[in-house]
Coordinates of C-alpha atoms and ligand atoms in Angstrom, one line a residue:
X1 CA -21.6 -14.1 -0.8
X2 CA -20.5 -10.8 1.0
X3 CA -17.3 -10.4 2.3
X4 CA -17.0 -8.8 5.8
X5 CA -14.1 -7.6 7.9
X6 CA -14.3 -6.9 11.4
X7 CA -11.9 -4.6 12.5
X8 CA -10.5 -1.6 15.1
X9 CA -7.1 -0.6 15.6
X10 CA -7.9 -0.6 19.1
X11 CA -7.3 -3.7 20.9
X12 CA -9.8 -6.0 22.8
X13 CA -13.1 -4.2 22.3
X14 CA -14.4 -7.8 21.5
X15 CA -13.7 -8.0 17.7
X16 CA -12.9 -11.6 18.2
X17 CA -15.4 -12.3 20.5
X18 CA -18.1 -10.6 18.2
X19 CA -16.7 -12.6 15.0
X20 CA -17.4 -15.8 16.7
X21 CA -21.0 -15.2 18.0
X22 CA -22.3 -13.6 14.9
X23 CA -21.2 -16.8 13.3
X24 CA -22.4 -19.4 15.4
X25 CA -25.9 -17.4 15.3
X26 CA -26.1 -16.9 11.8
X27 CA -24.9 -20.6 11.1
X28 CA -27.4 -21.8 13.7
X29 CA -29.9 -19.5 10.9
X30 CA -28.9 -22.1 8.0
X31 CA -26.7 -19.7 6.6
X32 CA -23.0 -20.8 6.0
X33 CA -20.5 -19.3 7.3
X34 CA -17.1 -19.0 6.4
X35 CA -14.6 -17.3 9.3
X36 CA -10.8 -16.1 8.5
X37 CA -8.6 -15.5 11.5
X38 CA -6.1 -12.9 10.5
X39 CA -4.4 -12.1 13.8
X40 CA -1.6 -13.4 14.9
X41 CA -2.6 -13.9 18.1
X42 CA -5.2 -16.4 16.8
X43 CA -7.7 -15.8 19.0
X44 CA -10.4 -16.7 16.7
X45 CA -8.6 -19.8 16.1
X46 CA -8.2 -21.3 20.1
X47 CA -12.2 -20.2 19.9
X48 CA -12.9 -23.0 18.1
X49 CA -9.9 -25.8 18.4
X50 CA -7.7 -26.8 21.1
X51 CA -4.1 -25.6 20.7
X52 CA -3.0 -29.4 20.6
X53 CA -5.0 -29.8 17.8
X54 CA -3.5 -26.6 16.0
X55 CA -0.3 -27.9 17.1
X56 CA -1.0 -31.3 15.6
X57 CA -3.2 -30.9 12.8
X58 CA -2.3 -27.1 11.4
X59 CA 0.2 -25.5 12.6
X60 CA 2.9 -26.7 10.3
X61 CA 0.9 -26.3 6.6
X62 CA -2.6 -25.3 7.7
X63 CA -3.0 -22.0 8.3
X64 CA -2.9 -18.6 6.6
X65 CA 0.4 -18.0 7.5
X66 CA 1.3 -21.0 5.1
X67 CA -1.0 -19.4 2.7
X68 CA 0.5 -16.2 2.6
X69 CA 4.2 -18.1 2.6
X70 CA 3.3 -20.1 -0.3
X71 CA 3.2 -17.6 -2.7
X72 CA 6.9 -17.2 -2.1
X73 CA 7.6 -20.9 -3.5
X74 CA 6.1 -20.4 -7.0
X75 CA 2.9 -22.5 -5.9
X76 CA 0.7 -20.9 -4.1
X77 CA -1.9 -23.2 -2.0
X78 CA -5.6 -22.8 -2.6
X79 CA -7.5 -21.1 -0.1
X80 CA -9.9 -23.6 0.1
X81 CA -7.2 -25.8 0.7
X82 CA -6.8 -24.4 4.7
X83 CA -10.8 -24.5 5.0
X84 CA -11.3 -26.8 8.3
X85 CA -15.3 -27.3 10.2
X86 CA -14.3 -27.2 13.9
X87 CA -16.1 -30.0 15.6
X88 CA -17.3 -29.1 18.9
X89 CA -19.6 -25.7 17.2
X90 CA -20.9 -28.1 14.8
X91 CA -22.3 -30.6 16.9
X92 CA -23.6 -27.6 18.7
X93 CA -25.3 -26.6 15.1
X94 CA -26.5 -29.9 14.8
X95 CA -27.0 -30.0 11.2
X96 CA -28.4 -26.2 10.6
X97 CA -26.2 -24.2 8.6
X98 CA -22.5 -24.4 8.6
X99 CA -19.6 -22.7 10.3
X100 CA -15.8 -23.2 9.0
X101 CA -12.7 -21.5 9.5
X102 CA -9.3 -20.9 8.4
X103 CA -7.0 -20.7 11.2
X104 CA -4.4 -18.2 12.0
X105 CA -0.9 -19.0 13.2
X106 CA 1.3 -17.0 15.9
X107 CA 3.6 -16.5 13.2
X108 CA 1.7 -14.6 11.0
X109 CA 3.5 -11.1 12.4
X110 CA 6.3 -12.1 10.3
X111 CA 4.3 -12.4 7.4
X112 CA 3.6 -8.7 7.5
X113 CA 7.6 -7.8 7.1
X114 CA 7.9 -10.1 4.8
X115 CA 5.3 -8.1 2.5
X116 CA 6.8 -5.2 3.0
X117 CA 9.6 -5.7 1.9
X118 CA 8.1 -6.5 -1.2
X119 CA 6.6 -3.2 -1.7
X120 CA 8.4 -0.6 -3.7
X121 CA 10.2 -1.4 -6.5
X122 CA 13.2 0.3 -9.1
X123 CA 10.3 2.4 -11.4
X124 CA 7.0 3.8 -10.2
X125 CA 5.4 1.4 -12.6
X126 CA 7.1 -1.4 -10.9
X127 CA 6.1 -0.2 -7.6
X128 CA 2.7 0.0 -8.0
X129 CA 2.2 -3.1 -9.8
X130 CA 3.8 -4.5 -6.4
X131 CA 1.8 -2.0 -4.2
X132 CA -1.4 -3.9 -5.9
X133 CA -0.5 -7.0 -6.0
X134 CA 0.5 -7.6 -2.4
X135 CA -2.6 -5.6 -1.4
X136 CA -4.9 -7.8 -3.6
X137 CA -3.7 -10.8 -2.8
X138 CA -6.5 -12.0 -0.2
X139 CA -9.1 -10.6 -2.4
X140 CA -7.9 -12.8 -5.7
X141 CA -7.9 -15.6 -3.2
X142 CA -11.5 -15.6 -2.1
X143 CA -12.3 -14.6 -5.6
X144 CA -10.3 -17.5 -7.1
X145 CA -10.5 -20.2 -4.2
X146 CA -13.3 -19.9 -3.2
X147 CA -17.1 -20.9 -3.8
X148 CA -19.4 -17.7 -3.5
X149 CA -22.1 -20.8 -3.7
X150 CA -20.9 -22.5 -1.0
X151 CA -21.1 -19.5 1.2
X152 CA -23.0 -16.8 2.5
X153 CA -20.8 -14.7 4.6
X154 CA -17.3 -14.9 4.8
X155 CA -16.7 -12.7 8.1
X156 CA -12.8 -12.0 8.8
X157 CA -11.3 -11.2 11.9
X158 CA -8.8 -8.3 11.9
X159 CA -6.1 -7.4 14.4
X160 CA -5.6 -4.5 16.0
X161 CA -3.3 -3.0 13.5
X162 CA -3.3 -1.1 10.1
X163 CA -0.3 -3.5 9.0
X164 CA -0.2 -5.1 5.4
X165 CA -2.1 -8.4 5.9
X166 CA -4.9 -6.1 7.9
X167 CA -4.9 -4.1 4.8
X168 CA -5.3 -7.1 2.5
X169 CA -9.2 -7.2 4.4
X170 CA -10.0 -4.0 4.2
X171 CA -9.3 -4.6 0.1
X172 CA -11.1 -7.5 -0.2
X173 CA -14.4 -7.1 2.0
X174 CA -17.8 -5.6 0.9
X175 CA -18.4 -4.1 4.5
X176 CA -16.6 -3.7 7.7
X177 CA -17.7 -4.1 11.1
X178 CA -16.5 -2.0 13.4
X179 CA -17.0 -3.1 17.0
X180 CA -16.1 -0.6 20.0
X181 CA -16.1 0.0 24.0
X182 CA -17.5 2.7 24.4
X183 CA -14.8 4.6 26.4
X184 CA -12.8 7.4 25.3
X185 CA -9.9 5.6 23.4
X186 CA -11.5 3.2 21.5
X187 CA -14.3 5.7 20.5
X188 CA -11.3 7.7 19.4
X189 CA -10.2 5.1 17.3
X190 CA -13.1 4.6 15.4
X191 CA -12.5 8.4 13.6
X192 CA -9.2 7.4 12.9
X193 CA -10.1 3.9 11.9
X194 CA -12.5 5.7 8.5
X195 CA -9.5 8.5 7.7
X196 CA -7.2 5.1 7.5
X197 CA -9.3 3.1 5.8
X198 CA -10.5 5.8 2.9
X199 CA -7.0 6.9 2.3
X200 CA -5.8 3.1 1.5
X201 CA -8.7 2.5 -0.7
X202 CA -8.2 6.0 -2.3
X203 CA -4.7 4.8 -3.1
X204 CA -5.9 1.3 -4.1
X205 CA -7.6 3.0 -6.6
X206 CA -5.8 5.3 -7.6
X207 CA -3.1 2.5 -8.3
X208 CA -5.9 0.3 -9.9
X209 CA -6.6 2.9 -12.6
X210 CA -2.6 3.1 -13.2
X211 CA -1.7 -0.7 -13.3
X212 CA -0.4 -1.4 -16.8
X213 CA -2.0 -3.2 -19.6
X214 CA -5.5 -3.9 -17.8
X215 CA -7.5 -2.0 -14.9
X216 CA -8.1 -3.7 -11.7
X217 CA -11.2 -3.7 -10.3
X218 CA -12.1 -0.7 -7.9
X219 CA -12.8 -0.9 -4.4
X220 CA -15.5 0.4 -2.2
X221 CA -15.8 -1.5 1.2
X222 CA -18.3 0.5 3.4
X223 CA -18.9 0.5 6.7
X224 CA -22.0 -1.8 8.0
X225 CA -21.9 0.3 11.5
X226 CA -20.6 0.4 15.0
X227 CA -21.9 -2.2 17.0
X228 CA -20.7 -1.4 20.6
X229 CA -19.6 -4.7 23.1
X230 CA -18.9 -4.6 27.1
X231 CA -22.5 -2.5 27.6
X232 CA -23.3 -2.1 31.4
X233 CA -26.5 -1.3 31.9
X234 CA -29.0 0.1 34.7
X235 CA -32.6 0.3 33.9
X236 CA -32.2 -1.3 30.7
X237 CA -30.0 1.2 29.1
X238 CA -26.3 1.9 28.9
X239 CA -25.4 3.1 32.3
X240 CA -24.7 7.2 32.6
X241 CA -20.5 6.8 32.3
X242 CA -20.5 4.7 29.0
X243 CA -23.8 7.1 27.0
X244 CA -21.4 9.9 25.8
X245 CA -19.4 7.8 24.1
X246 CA -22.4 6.2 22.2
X247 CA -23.6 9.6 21.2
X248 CA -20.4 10.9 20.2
X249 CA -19.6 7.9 17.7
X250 CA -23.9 8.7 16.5
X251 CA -22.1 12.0 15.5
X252 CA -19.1 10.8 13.1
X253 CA -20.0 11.8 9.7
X254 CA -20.4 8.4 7.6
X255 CA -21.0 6.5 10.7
X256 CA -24.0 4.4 11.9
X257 CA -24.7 2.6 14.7
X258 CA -26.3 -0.5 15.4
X259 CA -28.9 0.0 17.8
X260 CA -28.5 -3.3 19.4
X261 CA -25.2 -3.7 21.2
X262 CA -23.2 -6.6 23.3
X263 CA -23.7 -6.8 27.0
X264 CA -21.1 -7.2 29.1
X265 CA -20.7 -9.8 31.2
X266 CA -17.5 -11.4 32.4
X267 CA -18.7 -14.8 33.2
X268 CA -20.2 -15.6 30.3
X269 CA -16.8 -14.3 28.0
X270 CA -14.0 -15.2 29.6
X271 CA -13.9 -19.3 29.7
X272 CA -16.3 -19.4 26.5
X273 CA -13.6 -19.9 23.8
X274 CA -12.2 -23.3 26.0
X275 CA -15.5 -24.8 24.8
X276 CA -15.2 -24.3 21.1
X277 CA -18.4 -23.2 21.0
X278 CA -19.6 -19.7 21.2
X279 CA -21.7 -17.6 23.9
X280 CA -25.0 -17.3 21.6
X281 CA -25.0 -21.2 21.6
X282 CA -24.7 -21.9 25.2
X283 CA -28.1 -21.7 25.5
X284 CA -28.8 -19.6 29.4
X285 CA -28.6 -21.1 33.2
X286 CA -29.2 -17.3 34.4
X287 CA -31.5 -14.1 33.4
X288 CA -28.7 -12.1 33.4
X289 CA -27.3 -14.5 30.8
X290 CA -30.4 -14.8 28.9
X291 CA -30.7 -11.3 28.2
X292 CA -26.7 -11.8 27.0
X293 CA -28.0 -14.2 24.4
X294 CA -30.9 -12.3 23.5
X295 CA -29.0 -8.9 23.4
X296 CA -26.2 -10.8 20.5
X297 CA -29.7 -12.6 19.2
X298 CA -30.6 -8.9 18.4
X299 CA -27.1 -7.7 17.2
X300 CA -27.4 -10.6 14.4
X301 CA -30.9 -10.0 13.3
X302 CA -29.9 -6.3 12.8
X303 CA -26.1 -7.1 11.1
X304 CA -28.5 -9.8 8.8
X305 CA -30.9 -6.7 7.9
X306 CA -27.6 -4.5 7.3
X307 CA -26.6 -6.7 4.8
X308 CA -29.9 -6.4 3.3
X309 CA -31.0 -10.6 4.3
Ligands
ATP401 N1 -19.4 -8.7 26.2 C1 -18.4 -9.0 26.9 N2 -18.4 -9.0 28.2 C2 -17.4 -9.3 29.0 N3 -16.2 -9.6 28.5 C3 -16.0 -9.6 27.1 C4 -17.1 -9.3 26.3 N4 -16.7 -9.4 25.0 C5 -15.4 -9.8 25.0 N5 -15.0 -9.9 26.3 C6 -13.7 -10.3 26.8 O1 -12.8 -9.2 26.5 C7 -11.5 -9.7 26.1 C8 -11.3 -9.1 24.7 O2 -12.2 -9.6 23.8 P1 -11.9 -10.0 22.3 O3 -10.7 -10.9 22.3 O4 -13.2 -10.4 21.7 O5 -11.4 -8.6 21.8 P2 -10.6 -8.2 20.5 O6 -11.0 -6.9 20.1 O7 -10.7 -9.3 19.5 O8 -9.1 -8.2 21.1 P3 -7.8 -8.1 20.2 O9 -7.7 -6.7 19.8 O10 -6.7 -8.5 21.2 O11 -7.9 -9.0 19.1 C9 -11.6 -11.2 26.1 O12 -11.1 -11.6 27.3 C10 -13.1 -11.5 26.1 O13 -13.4 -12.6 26.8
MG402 MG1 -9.2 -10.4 18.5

């Protein structure tokens, strides 16, 4: 089972959008698929259920805000606990592999305060014991809660922030996924994204070789690549205005990038999540949505290879 985060600080470069489709493909590949929505505005979640179901069926003890919570009340629920298989994407799979998903909640932004204020503590020892335990504790879940048989992939959807809770990702994955626009500010992101993300496991494990009475385990997430979303092209290719910003990102020390990318194309995206069912599954009406499908077809096949399937 490998544990993957998808994240950028910048905001709507398709992170959620690419979560969902690489999910649905690889799930419609027999492989099982487990999704974790992490942002608060639960866009991964309203991909996949109705809000009246949320409302109904989650909102009040069923997401991971009420997983976080619980660890405040002495008994903290079981990941697996909040594990739901969203209806409408499985009938779409009909019977391949498997996609599930533990929802998010609106409310999760307060869950970040709430953490830190639990940093910090009256000695340095106490402090970091604190720093590793609030860091660590989506990692211990997936390691305690959860199956590795059950699942291939456990994909999780950042938001568009360095807080706690997207820190608590970044500690637990294998790899991260880094999708971009590629523009000028979410290219510029991306550098800032690595210095980030090496300076919090550099202090993870740093603290990890300091906790007293045992070790914890190190960390070394690494970055599976740059897979670039909203591509217009002419000819085939990334038109002239958006093939800088591909070239610069080629040139970031440490970086690769995927040498399929995500098409853009508003139709397609904007009303997909009301369906519950991702883009890649639709199936096409159009060419130009065909070589949408076939273009995220690719994107899979290459993440697969990246992860050495
Ligand atoms: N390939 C695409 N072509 C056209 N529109 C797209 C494409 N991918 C995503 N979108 C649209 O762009 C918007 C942002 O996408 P998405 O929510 O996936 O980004 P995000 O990075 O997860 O955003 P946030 O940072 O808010 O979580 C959505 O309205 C989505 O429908
Ligand atoms: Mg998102």
């Amino acid at each position: 089972m490998r544990v993957v985060s998808v994240i950028n600080y910048k905001g709507g470069v398709g992170k959620t959008s690419l979560t969902a489709n690489l999910a649905a493909q690889l799930a419609w590949q027999k492989r099982n698929v487990l999704l974790v929505d992490l942002d608060a505005q639960a866009s991964l979640t309203f991909s996949f259920i109705t809000p009246d179901i949320w409302e109904k069926d989650f909102s009040e003890a069923g997401t991971i805000k009420s997983w976080f919570e619980s660890f405040d009340s002495g008994t903290p629920l079981s990941l697996a606990s909040l594990i739901d298989t969203p209806k409408r994407v499985q009938q779409a799979l009909r019977g391949r592999g498997r996609l599930d998903i533990i929802y998010s909640h609106l409310g999760l932004i307060n869950v970040d305060l709430e953490l830190a204020t639990k940093l910090g503590g009256a000695s340095l020892a106490q402090a970091k014991k604190n720093f590793l335990s609030i860091h660590r504790r989506l990692a211990d879940g997936i390691r305690h809660d959860i199956d590795s048989d059950q699942y291939d992939l456990i994909l999780i959807d950042c938001p568009p922030n360095f807080n706690i809770v997207t820190k608590t990702a970044i500690i637990a994955s294998d790899y991260m996924l880094v999708p971009a626009r590629p523009d000028y500010l979410s290219t510029l992101g991306i550098s800032y994204l690595l210095r980030s993300a090496n300076s919090l496991v550099k202090d993870y494990n740093d603290f990890a070789d300091l906790k007293e009475g045992q070790k914890a385990d190190k960390i070394a997430p690494k970055v599976l690549g740059v897979v670039f979303t909203m591509i217009q092209e002419y000819g085939n290719q990334p038109i002239s205005a958006q093939r800088p910003f591909i070239k610069q990102t080629a040139s970031i020390p440490g970086i690769s990038i995927f040498s399929n990318y995500i098409k853009r194309n508003d139709s397609l995206f904007a009303g997909a999540p009301q369906y519950g069912v991702p883009v890649v599954l639709h199936g096409y009406n159009s060419g130009s949505h065909q070589s949408v499908v076939e273009g995220l077809e690719a994107v899979c096949e290459e993440f697969g290879r990246a992860l050495g399937w």
